[in-house]
C-alpha positions as semicolon CSV with decimal commas, in nm:
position;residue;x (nm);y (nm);z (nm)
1;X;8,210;-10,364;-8,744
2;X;8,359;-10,026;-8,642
3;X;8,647;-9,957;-8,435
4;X;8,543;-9,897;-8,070
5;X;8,611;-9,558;-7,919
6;X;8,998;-9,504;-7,770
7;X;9,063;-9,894;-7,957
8;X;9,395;-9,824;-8,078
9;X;9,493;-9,541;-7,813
10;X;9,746;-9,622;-7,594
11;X;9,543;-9,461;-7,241
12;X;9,878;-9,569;-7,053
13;X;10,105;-9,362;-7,200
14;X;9,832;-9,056;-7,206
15;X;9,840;-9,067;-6,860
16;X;10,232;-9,102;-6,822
17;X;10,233;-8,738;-7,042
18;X;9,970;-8,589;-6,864
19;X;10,191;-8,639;-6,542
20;X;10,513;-8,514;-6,729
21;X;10,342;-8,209;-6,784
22;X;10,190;-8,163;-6,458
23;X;10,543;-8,218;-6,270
24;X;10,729;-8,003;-6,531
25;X;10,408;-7,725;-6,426
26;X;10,427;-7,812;-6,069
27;X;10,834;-7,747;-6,047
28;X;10,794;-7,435;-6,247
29;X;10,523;-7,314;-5,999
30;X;10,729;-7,391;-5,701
31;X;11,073;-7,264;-5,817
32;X;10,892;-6,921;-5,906
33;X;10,690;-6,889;-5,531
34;X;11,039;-6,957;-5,349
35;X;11,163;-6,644;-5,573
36;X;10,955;-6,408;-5,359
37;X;11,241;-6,311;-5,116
38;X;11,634;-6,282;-5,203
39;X;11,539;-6,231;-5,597
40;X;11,669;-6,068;-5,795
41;X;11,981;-6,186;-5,779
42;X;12,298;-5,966;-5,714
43;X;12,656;-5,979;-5,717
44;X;12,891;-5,906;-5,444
45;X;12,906;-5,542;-5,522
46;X;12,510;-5,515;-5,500
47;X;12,438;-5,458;-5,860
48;X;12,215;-5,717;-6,031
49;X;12,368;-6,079;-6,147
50;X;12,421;-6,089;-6,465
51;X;12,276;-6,438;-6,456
52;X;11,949;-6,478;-6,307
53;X;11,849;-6,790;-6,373
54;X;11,580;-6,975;-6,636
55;X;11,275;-6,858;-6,402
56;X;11,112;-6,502;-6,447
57;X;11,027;-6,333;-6,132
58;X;10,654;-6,424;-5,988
59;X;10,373;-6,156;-5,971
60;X;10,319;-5,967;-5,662
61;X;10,119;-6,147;-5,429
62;X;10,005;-5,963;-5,061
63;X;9,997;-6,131;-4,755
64;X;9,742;-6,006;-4,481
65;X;9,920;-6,076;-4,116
66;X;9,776;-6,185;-3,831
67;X;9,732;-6,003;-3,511
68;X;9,668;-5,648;-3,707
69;X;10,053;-5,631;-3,821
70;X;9,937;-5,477;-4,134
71;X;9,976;-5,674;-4,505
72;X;10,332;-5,748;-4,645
73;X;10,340;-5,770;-5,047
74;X;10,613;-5,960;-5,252
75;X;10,851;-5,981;-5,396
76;X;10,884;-5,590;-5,441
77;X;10,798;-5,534;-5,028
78;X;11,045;-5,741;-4,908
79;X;11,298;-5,617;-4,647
80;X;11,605;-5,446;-4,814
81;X;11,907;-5,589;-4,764
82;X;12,173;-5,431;-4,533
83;X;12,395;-5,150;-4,709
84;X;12,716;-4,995;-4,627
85;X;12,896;-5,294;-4,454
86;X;13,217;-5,222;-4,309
87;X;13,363;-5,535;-4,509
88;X;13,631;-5,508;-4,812
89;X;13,689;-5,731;-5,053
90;X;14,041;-5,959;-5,043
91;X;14,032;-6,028;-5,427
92;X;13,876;-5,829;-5,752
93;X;13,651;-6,156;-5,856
94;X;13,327;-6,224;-5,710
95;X;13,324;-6,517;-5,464
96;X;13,625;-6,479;-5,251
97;X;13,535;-6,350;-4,870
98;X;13,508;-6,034;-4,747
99;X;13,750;-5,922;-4,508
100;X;13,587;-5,705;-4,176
101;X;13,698;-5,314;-4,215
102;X;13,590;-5,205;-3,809
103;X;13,519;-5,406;-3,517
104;X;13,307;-5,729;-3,704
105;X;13,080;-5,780;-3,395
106;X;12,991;-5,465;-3,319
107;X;12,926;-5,400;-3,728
108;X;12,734;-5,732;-3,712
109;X;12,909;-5,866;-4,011
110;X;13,073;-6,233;-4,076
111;X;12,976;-6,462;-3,843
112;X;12,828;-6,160;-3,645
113;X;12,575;-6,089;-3,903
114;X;12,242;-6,007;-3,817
115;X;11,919;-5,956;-4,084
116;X;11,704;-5,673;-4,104
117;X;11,426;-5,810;-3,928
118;X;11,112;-5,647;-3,810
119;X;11,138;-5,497;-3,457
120;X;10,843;-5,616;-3,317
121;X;10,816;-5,950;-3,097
122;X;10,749;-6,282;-3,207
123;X;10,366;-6,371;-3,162
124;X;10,212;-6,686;-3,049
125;X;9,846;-6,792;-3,164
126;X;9,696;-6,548;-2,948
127;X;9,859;-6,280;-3,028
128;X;10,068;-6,227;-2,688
129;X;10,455;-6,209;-2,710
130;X;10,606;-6,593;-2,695
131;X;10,921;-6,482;-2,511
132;X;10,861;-6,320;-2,190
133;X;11,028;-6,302;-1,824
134;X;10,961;-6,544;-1,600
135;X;10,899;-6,238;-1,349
136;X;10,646;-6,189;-1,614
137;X;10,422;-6,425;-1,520
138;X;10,295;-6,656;-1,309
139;X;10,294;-6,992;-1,538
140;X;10,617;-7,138;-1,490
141;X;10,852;-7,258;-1,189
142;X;11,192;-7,485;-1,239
143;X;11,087;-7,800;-1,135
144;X;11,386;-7,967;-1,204
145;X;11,788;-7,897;-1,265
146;X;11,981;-7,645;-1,120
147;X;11,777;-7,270;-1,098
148;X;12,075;-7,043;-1,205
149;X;11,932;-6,721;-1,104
150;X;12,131;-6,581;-0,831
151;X;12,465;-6,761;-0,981
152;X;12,767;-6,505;-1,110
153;X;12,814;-6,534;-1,507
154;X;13,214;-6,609;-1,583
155;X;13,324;-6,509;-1,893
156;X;13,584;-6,679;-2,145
157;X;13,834;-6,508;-2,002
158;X;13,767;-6,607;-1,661
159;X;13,593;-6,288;-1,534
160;X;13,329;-6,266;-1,357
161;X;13,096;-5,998;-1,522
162;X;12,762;-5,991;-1,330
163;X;12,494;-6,205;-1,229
164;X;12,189;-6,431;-1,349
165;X;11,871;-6,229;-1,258
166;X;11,635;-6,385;-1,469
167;X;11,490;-6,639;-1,723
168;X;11,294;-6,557;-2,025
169;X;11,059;-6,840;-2,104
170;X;10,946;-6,927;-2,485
171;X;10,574;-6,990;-2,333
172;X;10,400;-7,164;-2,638
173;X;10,748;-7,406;-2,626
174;X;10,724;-7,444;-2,271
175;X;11,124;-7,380;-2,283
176;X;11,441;-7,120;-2,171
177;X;11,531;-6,907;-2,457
178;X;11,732;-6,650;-2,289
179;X;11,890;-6,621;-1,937
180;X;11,917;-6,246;-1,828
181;X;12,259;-6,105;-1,682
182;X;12,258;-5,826;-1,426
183;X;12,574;-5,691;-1,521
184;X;12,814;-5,540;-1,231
185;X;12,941;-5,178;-1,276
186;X;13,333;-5,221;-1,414
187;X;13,131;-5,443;-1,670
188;X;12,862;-5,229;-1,820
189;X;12,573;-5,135;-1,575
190;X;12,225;-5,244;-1,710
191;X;12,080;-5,595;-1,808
192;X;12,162;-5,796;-2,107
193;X;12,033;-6,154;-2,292
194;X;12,245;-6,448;-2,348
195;X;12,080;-6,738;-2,575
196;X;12,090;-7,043;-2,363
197;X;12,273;-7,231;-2,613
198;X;12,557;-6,983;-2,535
199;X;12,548;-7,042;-2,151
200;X;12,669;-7,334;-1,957
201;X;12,532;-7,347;-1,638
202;X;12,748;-7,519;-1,371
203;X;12,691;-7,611;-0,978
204;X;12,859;-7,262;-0,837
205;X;12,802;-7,072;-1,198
206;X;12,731;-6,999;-1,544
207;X;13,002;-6,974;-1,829
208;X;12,942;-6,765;-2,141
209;X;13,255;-6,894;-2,327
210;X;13,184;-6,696;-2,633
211;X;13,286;-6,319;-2,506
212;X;13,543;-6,202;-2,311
213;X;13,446;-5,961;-2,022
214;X;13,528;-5,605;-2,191
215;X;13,229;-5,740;-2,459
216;X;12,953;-5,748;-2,227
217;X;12,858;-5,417;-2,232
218;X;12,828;-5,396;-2,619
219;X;12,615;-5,691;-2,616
220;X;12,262;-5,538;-2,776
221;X;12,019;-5,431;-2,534
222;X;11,656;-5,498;-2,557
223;X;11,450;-5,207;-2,521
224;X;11,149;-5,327;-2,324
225;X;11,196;-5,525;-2,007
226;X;10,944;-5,746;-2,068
227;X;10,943;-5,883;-2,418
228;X;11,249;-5,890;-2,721
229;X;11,216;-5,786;-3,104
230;X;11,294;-5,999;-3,352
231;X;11,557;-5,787;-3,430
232;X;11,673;-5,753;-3,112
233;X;11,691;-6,127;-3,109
234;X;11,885;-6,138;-3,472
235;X;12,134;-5,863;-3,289
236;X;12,191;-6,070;-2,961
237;X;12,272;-6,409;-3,125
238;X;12,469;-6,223;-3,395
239;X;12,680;-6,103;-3,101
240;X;12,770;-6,407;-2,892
241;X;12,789;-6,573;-3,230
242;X;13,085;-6,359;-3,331
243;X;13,261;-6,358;-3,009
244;X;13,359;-6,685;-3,090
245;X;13,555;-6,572;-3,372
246;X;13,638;-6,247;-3,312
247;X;13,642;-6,257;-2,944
248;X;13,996;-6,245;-2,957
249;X;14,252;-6,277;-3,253
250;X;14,404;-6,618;-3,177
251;X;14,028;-6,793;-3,227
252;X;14,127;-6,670;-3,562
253;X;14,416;-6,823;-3,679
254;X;14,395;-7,204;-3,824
255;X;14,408;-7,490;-3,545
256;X;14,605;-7,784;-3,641
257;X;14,474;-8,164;-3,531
């Protein structure tokens, strides 16, 4: 009597090693498609690491955009990374911080830093721009909590530097993104953005803790009055974000508990 077919195979531990090697394929397929931005790596003078890991670069693959924004190819179309950084170095070996050159938030660097993003608005699924004025349109009302518009902005050093005007609405979100400062003359004439996280808005007013009054008017301006970049958004938050270091020189020393 012959031996049946797959008698003496073990068919358990086939299928064990057929999933060991489609993990070991699935983890090398992953690790390469998450190379297709920030690769290759560099050091902290901008040249290429020396090390760049056990995973070659992928193949170019293009992505076609929505909303006719064109096709974006990578990882050789990927946005370059900023250049000329007024930041020195505080030791010769790579890893030790950078110290700020100039004035860090207006250079956008440390916790001021902004990335290179396109300067077009954020779309929602119809192609219109998600963040918009509430002037803007006609979907949206405060139906509850305090309506700040009309309240003076107070700065972290007690100022008062303007005046709410409006809200800009994230309308896919159904949320406030931004509240929009009128800013009075002494303090920069014009209108500027302040992330709601970065405002606290009170009975009689609305604190922006992170900046000091002289800031306001280098806060980044949107160009259009009815919709904000991406970039301009990556500028903005980079701004307040720094104030609250660099706002003034004692947020910088150590605080002791």
């Amino acid at each position: 009597m012959t031996e049946p077919f797959f008698g003496n195979f073990d068919l358990a531990s086939l299928s064990l090693w057929l999933f060991y090697g489609f993990f070991a394929l699935l983890i090398f397929y992953i690790q390469r498609e998450n190379m297709r931005e920030g690769y290759p790596l560099e050091d902290d003078d901008g040249k290429l690491s020396a090390n760049q890991g056990l995973f070659p670069l992928p193949s170019d693959k293009t992505f076609k955009l929505p909303h006719g924004r064109g096709e974006l190819t990578v990882p050789s179309g990927q946005n370059p990374e900023r250049t000329d950084l007024a930041l020195e170095k505080t030791a010769a070996g790579n890893g030790f911080p950078f110290a700020p050159t100039g004035n860090p938030m207006v250079d956008g660097v440390g916790p001021a830093s902004w990335a290179p993003r396109r300067d077009v608005p954020e779309l929602d699924g119809h192609g219109h721009p998600k963040i918009v004025p509430m002037a803007a349109t006609e979907h949206f009302v405060v139906a509850a909590g305090r309506d700040p518009r009309g309240l003076p902005v107070m700065a972290g050093d007690g100022e008062i530097v303007g005046k709410i005007s409006d809200m800009w609405i994230d309308e896919p979100e159904q949320l406030v993104r931004y509240l929009e400062i009128e800013l009075a003359a002494p303090h920069g004439e014009g209108k500027r953005l302040v992330p709601i996280t970065f405002a606290r808005i009170k009975s009689d007013r609305v604190n922006v803790r992170s900046i000091f009054g002289p800031h306001f008017a280098g806060v980044p301006q949107h160009a259009s009055p009815r919709q904000v970049t991406l970039l301009e958004e990556d500028k903005i938050s980079g701004y307040y974000g720094g104030g609250t270091l660099y706002a003034s020189t004692a947020r910088q020393e150590p605080l002791l508990g």
